[in-house]
mmCIF file of C-alpha atoms in Angstrom:
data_model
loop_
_atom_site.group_PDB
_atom_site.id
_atom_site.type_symbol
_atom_site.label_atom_id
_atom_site.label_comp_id
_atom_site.label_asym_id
_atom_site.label_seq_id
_atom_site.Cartn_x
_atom_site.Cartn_y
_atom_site.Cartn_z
ATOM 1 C CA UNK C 1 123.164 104.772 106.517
ATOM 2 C CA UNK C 2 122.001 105.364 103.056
ATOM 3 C CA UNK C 3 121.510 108.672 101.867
ATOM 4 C CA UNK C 4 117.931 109.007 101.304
ATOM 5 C CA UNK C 5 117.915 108.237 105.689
ATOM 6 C CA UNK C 6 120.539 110.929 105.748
ATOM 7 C CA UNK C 7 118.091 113.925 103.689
ATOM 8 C CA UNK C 8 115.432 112.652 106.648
ATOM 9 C CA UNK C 9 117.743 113.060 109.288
ATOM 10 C CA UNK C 10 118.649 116.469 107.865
ATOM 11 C CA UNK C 11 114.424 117.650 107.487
ATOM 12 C CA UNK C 12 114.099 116.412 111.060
ATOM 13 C CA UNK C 13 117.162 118.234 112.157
ATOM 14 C CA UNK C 14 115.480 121.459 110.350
ATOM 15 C CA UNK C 15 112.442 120.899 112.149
ATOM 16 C CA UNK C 16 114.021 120.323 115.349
ATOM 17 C CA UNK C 17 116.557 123.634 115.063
ATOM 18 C CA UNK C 18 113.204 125.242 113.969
ATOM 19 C CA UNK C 19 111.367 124.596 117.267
ATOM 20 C CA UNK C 20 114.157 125.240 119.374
ATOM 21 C CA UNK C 21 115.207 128.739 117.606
ATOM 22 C CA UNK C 22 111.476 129.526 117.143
ATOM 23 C CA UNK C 23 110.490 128.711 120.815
ATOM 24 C CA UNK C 24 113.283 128.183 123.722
ATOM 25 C CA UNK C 25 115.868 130.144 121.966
ATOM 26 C CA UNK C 26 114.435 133.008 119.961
ATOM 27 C CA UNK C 27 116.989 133.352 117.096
ATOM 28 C CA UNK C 28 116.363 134.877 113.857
ATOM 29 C CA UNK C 29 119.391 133.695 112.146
ATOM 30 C CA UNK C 30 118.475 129.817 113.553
ATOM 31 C CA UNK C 31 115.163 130.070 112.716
ATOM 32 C CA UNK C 32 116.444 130.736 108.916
ATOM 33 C CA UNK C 33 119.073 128.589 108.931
ATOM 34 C CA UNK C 34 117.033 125.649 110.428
ATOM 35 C CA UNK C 35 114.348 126.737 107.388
ATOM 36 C CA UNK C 36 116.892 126.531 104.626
ATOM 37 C CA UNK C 37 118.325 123.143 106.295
ATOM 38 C CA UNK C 38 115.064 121.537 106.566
ATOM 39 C CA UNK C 39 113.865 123.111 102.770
ATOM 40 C CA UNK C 40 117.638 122.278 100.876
ATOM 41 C CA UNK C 41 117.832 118.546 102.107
ATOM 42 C CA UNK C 42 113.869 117.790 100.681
ATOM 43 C CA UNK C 43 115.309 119.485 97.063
ATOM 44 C CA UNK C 44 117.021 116.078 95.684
ATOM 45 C CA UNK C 45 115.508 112.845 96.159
ATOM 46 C CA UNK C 46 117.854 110.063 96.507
ATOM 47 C CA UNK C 47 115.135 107.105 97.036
ATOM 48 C CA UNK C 48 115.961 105.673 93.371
ATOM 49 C CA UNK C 49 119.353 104.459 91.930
ATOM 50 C CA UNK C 50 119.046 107.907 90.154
ATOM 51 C CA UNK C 51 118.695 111.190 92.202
ATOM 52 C CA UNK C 52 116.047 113.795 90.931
ATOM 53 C CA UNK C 53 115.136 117.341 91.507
ATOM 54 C CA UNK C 54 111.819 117.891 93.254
ATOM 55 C CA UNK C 55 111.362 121.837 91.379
ATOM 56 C CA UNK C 56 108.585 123.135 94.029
ATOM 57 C CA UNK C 57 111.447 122.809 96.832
ATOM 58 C CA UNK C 58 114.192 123.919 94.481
ATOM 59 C CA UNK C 59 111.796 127.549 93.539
ATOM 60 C CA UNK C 60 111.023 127.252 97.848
ATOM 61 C CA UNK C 61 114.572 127.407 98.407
ATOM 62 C CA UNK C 62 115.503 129.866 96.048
ATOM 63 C CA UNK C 63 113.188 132.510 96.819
ATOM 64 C CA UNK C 64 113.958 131.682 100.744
ATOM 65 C CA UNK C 65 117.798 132.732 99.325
ATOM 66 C CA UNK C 66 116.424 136.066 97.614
ATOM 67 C CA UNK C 67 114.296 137.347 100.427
ATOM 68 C CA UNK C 68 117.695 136.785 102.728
ATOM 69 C CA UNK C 69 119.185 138.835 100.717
ATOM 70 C CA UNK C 70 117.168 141.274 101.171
ATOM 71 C CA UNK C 71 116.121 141.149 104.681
ATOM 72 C CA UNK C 72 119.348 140.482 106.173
ATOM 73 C CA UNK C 73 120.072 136.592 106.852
ATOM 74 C CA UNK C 74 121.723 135.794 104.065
ATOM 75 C CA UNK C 75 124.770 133.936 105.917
ATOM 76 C CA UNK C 76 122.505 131.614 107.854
ATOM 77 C CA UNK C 77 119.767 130.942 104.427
ATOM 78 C CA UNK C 78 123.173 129.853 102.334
ATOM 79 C CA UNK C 79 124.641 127.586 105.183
ATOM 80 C CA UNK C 80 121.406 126.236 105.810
ATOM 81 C CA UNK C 81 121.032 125.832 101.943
ATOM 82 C CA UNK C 82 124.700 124.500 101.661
ATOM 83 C CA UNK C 83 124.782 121.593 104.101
ATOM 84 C CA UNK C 84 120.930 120.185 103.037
ATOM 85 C CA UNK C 85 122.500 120.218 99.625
ATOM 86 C CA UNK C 86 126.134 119.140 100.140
ATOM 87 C CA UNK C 87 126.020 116.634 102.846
ATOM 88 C CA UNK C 88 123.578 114.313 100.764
ATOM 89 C CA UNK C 89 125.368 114.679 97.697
ATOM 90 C CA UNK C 90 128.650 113.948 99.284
ATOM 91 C CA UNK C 91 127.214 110.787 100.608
ATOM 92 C CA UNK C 92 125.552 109.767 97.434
ATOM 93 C CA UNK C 93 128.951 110.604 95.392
ATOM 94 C CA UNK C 94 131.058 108.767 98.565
ATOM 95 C CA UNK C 95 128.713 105.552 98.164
ATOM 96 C CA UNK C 96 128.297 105.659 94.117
ATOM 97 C CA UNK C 97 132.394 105.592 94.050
ATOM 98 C CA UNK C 98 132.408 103.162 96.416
ATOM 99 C CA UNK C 99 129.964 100.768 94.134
ATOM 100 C CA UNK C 100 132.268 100.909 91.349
ATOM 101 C CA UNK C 101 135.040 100.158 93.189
ATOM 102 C CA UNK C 102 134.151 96.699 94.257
#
């Protein structure tokens, strides 16, 4: 799996954790957390040899972070946040070491 399929997996796993928090399960901590997973994982764009920043989803993201903080879900925004962000970029830096390796 290459890491641009992994970011897509992660959106879809946002949207599904979104439906199923929102809907079946009400949750407001999944509902954020599925929000921030879904929002983090569409930030860096890993389609190219080169990864770049998409800013609109980086400024999403961040003020998703801030109102947590104030409202009250800040645990589940920064997980959320943490694993769209950290799983892809593990993968990327996995693979990339990987490539020079060979």
């Amino acid at each position: 799996m290459n890491t641009h399929r992994l970011t897509q997996a992660l959106a879809f796993a946002g949207v599904a954790g979104l439906v199923y928090f929102w809907l079946l399960s009400p949750n407001n901590s999944g509902v954020v957390g599925s929000v921030a997973l879904m929002i983090a994982s569409s930030i860096v764009q890993y389609s190219s040899d080169r990864p770049f920043i998409l800013p609109l989803y980086a400024w999403l993201a961040g003020i998703l972070l801030v109102l947590q903080i104030l409202r009250g879900e800040f645990l589940a925004a920064l997980l959320g946040t943490v694993l769209g962000l950290g799983l892809p970029y593990m993968h990327y830096r996995i693979n990339q070491s990987r490539f020079f390796h060979r």
